[in-house]
Amino acid sequence: SQQGEEDPQALSIQEGENATMNCSYKTSINNLQWYRQNSGRGLVHLILIRSNEREKHSGRLRVTLDTSKKSSSLLITASRAADTASYFCATDPNSGGYQKVTFGIGTKLQVIP
Amino acid sequence: DAGITQSPRHKVTETGTPVTLRCHQTENHRYMYWYRQDPGHGLRLIHYSYGVKDTDKGEVSDGYSVSRSKTEDFLLTLESATSSQTSVYFCAISEGSNGRQETQYFGPGTRLLVL
């Protein structure tokens, strides 16, 4: 079963608008990561936020983490057509020993020019 | 794609034949992973490796085997391909500092069609 679940599964916005995607997870984590996948390509790492961090920025990206609610959000500000892609969250569980990072199903973002 | 190559990039094969996919990295990263990606399922882990000759099963390992005889190469074998194994296969690597996997870097993917 998927540890991380993104919401919504699909999102369509106009260029210039902000896009917000959410990720919920079930168990405690060491960190949470967001990835982007353009059509027909591999995933590309965007940002990692550790369990002791609440917010992180990278360019037009803002990620928040609420460990009490076991949720994270990815905000893309002033979206561009080039941001059209699928976005995945991935969680690194904190349950002792070696645990595998697990990915959600993703949010498909379409930015309309 | 961060020094990761996958071969072949596309393959069409017939049911019942063995297929081997290769992942090669030039980053000397400790961890290597094989995922499959299917509509509605996202990425699912097939097998992973945490060192040479050290491998373990992932979520969907039935019908697949792996080998890692060198740090840079991780092979995925479909012992007897079935139509349900038609998918896009991604290899990924991560450095694994302090025992954590953290950022993964993905290869370009292999599209496999089993007829």
XYZ file of N, CA, C and O in Angstrom, chain A residues 1-2 30-31 33 35 37 39-45 48 50 88 92-94 97-106, chain B residues 1 9 31 33 35 37 40-45 48 50 57-59 90 99-109 111:
240
model
N 0.851 -1.188 0.000
C 0.000 0.000 0.000
C 0.887 1.239 0.000
O 2.041 1.179 0.407
N 0.359 2.328 -0.505
C 1.130 3.545 -0.623
C 1.213 4.232 0.731
O 0.225 4.432 1.409
N 11.356 10.122 8.656
C 12.604 10.882 8.793
C 12.558 12.117 7.913
O 13.029 13.180 8.299
N 12.051 11.932 6.710
C 11.945 13.058 5.799
C 10.875 12.782 4.761
O 10.405 11.641 4.613
N 9.912 13.861 0.639
C 10.496 14.443 -0.569
C 9.413 14.659 -1.613
O 8.437 13.904 -1.658
N 8.914 15.079 -5.834
C 9.528 14.837 -7.131
C 8.584 15.306 -8.231
O 7.364 15.326 -8.053
N 7.724 14.682 -12.473
C 7.942 13.809 -13.622
C 7.281 14.430 -14.836
O 6.051 14.556 -14.887
N 6.259 14.181 -18.805
C 5.744 13.060 -19.577
C 6.866 12.307 -20.276
O 7.695 12.894 -20.964
N 6.923 10.999 -20.081
C 7.903 10.163 -20.760
C 9.304 10.217 -20.170
O 10.237 9.678 -20.770
N 9.458 10.850 -19.020
C 10.787 10.984 -18.410
C 10.818 10.360 -17.021
O 9.799 9.959 -16.461
N 12.017 10.281 -16.472
C 12.161 9.814 -15.097
C 11.804 10.898 -14.104
O 11.612 12.052 -14.468
N 11.711 10.527 -12.839
C 11.394 11.497 -11.797
C 12.616 12.351 -11.476
O 13.753 11.866 -11.513
N 12.349 13.591 -11.141
C 13.399 14.526 -10.776
C 13.114 15.046 -9.373
O 12.000 15.492 -9.084
N 14.128 14.973 -8.525
C 13.972 15.437 -7.146
C 13.821 16.953 -7.101
O 14.572 17.680 -7.751
N 13.540 18.260 -0.363
C 13.450 17.340 0.765
C 13.228 18.153 2.025
O 13.915 19.164 2.238
N 12.901 17.657 6.238
C 13.125 16.710 7.324
C 12.008 16.827 8.356
O 11.314 17.833 8.439
N 5.012 13.931 -7.275
C 4.916 12.814 -6.344
C 5.555 13.190 -5.012
O 6.600 13.860 -4.980
N 10.305 8.720 3.740
C 11.351 7.863 4.297
C 10.911 7.532 5.718
O 11.000 8.376 6.612
N 10.424 6.302 5.948
C 9.828 5.977 7.253
C 10.866 5.962 8.364
O 12.031 5.657 8.162
N 10.385 6.263 9.580
C 11.252 6.249 10.753
C 10.760 5.168 11.699
O 10.148 5.445 12.723
N 15.641 0.297 11.825
C 16.201 -0.584 10.805
C 16.119 0.043 9.428
O 15.912 1.237 9.281
N 16.249 -0.779 8.422
C 16.213 -0.274 7.054
C 14.775 -0.288 6.546
O 14.118 -1.315 6.569
N 14.297 0.851 6.131
C 12.965 0.939 5.566
C 13.030 1.593 4.205
O 13.865 2.452 3.965
N 12.132 1.184 3.364
C 12.169 1.660 1.993
C 11.354 2.944 1.840
O 10.287 3.075 2.394
N 11.902 3.848 1.034
C 11.148 5.031 0.646
C 9.974 4.594 -0.206
O 10.119 3.736 -1.074
N 8.808 5.151 0.050
C 7.637 4.807 -0.745
C 7.044 6.057 -1.376
O 7.046 7.134 -0.782
N 6.537 5.883 -2.581
C 5.993 6.981 -3.376
C 4.478 6.922 -3.412
O 3.874 5.850 -3.389
N 3.860 8.097 -3.517
C 2.434 8.172 -3.740
C 2.102 8.007 -5.215
O 2.986 7.798 -6.049
N 0.814 8.095 -5.509
C 0.346 7.900 -6.890
C 0.557 9.154 -7.732
O 0.669 9.085 -8.942
N 0.639 10.309 -7.093
C 0.963 11.525 -7.818
C -0.214 12.431 -8.091
O -1.370 12.003 -8.092
N 20.317 13.082 -16.361
C 19.794 12.045 -15.491
C 20.840 11.505 -14.524
O 20.936 10.300 -14.292
N 16.170 0.913 -23.855
C 15.173 1.934 -23.544
C 13.771 1.482 -23.939
O 12.788 1.903 -23.330
N 22.888 2.685 -2.815
C 21.581 2.073 -3.014
C 21.151 2.146 -4.479
O 21.326 3.176 -5.142
N 17.703 0.850 -7.031
C 16.305 0.420 -6.951
C 15.756 0.140 -8.351
O 16.152 0.790 -9.313
N 11.901 0.123 -10.021
C 10.490 0.409 -9.856
C 9.782 0.090 -11.164
O 10.365 0.131 -12.237
N 6.190 1.515 -13.142
C 5.188 2.563 -13.085
C 4.047 2.221 -14.012
O 4.242 2.016 -15.216
N -2.476 4.615 -12.474
C -3.307 4.339 -11.307
C -2.568 3.729 -10.139
O -3.140 3.557 -9.060
N -1.304 3.369 -10.350
C -0.531 2.732 -9.281
C 0.700 3.536 -8.863
O 1.328 3.232 -7.862
N 1.044 4.516 -9.615
C 2.244 5.267 -9.276
C 3.481 4.398 -9.421
O 3.522 3.474 -10.235
N 4.480 4.701 -8.616
C 5.713 3.912 -8.642
C 5.649 2.823 -7.581
O 5.366 3.099 -6.421
N 5.947 1.623 -7.984
C 5.985 0.518 -7.029
C 7.361 -0.137 -7.068
O 7.888 -0.429 -8.132
N 7.902 -0.357 -5.896
C 9.249 -0.905 -5.780
C 9.244 -2.408 -6.056
O 8.463 -3.160 -5.464
N 15.406 -3.852 -4.472
C 16.423 -2.837 -4.251
C 17.707 -3.509 -3.776
O 17.715 -4.686 -3.387
N 21.336 -2.688 -1.416
C 22.038 -1.793 -0.495
C 23.529 -2.059 -0.483
O 24.241 -1.619 0.419
N 13.647 -7.718 -1.455
C 12.411 -7.596 -2.220
C 11.693 -6.309 -1.882
O 11.750 -5.807 -0.759
N 10.965 -5.831 -2.876
C 10.084 -4.693 -2.668
C 8.644 -5.159 -2.648
O 8.326 -6.311 -2.346
N 7.779 -4.220 -3.005
C 6.338 -4.438 -2.908
C 5.805 -5.441 -3.936
O 4.862 -6.184 -3.665
N 11.741 1.875 -14.081
C 12.709 2.903 -13.732
C 13.732 2.361 -12.746
O 13.383 1.674 -11.780
N 23.179 5.944 6.665
C 22.193 4.874 6.626
C 20.837 5.288 6.093
O 19.942 4.460 5.972
N 20.648 6.582 5.782
C 19.375 7.013 5.222
C 19.495 7.136 3.724
O 20.565 7.391 3.189
N 18.381 6.950 3.039
C 18.414 6.905 1.587
C 18.266 8.277 0.968
O 18.823 8.544 -0.062
N 17.455 9.088 1.541
C 17.218 10.455 1.112
C 16.982 10.567 -0.389
O 16.267 9.780 -0.978
N 17.618 11.513 -1.041
C 17.283 11.821 -2.422
C 17.578 10.653 -3.342
O 18.649 10.055 -3.293
N 16.602 10.350 -4.208
C 16.813 9.343 -5.238
C 16.951 10.030 -6.593
O 16.275 11.011 -6.872
N 17.817 9.467 -7.412
C 18.040 9.970 -8.769
C 17.593 8.876 -9.729
O 17.996 7.719 -9.585
N 16.795 9.273 -10.687
C 16.154 8.300 -11.553
C 16.790 8.252 -12.937
O 17.227 9.269 -13.482
N 16.781 7.053 -13.501
C 17.163 6.877 -14.886
C 16.019 7.266 -15.810
O 14.929 7.613 -15.353
N 16.238 7.174 -17.124
C 15.241 7.627 -18.100
C 14.094 6.649 -18.315
O 13.090 6.997 -18.922
N 14.219 5.431 -17.820
C 13.131 4.469 -17.960
C 13.299 3.528 -19.136
O 13.974 3.836 -20.126
N 10.700 1.163 -21.517
C 9.323 0.776 -21.838
C 9.340 -0.659 -22.327
O 9.997 -0.964 -23.335
